[in-house]
Short mmCIF file of C-alpha atoms in Angstrom, two decimals:
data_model
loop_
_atom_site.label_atom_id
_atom_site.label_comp_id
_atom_site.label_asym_id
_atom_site.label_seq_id
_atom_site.Cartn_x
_atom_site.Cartn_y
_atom_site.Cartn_z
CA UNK D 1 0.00 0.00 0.00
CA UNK D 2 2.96 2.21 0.63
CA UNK D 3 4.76 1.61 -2.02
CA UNK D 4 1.75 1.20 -4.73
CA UNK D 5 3.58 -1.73 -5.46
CA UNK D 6 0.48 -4.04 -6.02
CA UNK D 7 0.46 -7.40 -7.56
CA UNK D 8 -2.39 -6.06 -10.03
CA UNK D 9 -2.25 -9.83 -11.47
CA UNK D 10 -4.70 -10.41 -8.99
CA UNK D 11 -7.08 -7.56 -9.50
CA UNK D 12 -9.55 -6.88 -12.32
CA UNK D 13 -8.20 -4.28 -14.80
CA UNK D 14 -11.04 -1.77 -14.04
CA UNK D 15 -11.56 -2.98 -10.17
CA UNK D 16 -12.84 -0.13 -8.44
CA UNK D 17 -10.84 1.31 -5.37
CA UNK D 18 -13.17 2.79 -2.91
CA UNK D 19 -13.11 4.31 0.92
CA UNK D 20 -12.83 7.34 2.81
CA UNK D 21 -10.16 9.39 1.04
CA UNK D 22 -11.56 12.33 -1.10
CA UNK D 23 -10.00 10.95 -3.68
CA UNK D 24 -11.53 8.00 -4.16
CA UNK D 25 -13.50 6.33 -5.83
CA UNK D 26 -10.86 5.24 -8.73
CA UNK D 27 -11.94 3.18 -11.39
CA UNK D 28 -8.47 0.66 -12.32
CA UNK D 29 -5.39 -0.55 -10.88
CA UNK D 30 -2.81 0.84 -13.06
CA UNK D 31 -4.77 4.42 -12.14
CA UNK D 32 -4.66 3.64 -8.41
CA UNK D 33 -1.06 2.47 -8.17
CA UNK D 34 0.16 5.40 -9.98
CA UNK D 35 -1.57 7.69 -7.10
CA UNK D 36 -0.41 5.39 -4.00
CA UNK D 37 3.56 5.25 -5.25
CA UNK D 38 3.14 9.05 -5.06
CA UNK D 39 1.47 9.68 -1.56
CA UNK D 40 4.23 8.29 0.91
CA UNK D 41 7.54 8.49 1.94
CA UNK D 42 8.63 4.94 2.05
CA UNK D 43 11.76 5.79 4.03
CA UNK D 44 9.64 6.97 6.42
CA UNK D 45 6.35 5.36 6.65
CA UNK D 46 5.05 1.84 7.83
CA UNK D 47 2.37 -0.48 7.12
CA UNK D 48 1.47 -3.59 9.24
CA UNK D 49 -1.60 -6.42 8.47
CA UNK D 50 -2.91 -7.26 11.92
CA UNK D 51 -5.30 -9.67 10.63
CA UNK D 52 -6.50 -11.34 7.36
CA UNK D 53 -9.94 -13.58 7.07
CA UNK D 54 -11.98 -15.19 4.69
CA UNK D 55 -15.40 -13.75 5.43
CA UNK D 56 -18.54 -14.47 3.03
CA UNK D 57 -17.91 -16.47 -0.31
CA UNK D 58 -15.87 -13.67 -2.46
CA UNK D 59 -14.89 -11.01 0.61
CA UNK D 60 -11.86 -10.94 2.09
CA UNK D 61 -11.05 -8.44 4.72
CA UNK D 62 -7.78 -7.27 5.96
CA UNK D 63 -7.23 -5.52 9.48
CA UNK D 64 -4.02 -2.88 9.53
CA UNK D 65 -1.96 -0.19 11.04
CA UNK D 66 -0.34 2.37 9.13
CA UNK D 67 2.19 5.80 9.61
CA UNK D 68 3.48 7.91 7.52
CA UNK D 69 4.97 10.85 5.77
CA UNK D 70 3.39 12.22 3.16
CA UNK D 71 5.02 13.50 0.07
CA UNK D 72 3.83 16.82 0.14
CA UNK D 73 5.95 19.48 0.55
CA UNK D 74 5.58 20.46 3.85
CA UNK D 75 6.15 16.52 4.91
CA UNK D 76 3.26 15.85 7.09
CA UNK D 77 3.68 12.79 9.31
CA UNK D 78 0.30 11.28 10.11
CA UNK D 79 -0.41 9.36 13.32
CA UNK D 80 -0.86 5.57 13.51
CA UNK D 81 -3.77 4.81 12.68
CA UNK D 82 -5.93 1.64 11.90
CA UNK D 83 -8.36 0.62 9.22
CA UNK D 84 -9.44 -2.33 7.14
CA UNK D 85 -10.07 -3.67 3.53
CA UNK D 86 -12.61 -5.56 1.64
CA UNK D 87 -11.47 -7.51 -1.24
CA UNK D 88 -14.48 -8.44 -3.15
CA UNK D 89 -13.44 -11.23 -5.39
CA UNK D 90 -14.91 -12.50 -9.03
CA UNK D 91 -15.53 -16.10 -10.02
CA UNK D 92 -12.22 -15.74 -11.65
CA UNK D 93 -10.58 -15.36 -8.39
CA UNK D 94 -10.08 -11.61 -9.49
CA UNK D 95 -10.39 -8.44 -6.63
CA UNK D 96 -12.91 -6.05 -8.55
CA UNK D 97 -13.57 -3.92 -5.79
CA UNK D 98 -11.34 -3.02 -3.06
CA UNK D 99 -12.93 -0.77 0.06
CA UNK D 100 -11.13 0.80 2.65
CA UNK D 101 -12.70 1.58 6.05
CA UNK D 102 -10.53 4.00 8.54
CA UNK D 103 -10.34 4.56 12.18
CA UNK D 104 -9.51 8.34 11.51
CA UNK D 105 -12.46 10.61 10.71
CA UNK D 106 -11.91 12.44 7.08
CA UNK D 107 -11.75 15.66 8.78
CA UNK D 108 -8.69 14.29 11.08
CA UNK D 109 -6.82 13.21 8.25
CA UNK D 110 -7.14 16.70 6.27
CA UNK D 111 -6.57 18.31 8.97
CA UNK D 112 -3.37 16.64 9.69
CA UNK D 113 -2.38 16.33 6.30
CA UNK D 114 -2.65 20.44 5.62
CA UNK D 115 -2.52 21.99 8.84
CA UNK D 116 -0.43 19.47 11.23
CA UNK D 117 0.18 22.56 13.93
CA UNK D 118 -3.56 22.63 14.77
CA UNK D 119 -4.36 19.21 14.03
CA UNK D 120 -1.66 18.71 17.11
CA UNK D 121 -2.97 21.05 19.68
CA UNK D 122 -7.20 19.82 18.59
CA UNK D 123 -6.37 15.93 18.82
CA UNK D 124 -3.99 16.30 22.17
CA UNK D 125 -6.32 17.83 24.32
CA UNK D 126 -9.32 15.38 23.33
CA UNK D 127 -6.76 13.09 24.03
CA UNK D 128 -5.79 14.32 27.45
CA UNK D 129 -10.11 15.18 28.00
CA UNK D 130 -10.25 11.00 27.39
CA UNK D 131 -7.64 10.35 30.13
CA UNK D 132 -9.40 12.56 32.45
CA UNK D 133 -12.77 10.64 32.24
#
């Protein structure tokens, strides 16, 4: 996911890439990959797969943890967060649609993304409020 370095042998030409990001939906995986190589710093960012089940006949879903820098030029670094994939696969054993699912609210993530100084002092102190309660 990092990298964009997908094996798009197993994925449908014109699978459709779908989830939170205001980007999405992108229809095909050559169109998709081109847009995740770009989006992180591989140097400095991390994915992990927590889990990976079979769920009903043609949906897989994948649990993971991700950090990062973005490659944008003010380098945002965006907290760990969590999330999760469906793979939603043909009779040909082909992923047509893949949907993403985050832990991080939209909002959270552009606000991190383009204004990390705020996004800082606003996620903190509902951080500390939690702690408190």
């Amino acid at each position: 996911y990092i990298t964009g370095k997908l094996n798009v042998t197993i994925y449908c030409d014109d699978c459709i890439f779908d989830g939170p990001d205001p980007d999405m939906p992108v229809c095909g995986v050559r169109k998709y990959t081109n847009a995740a190589s770009q989006l992180f710093d591989v140097r400095h960012s991390q994915a992990e797969l927590l889990s990976l089940d079979v769920h009903d006949e043609g949906i897989v879903r994948a649990e993971w943890r991700l950090q990062g820098v973005l490659r944008l030029p003010w380098r945002p670094h965006l907290p760990t967060y969590t999330g999760s994939t469906l793979y939603h696969v043909n009779e040909d054993g082909l992923i047509y649609r893949h949907e993403e699912q985050w832990n991080m609210t939209v909002l959270r993530a552009f606000v991190e993304t383009l204004l990390p100084g705020i996004a800082t002092r606003v996620w903190k102190r509902d951080l500390r409020d939690a702690v408190r309660s």
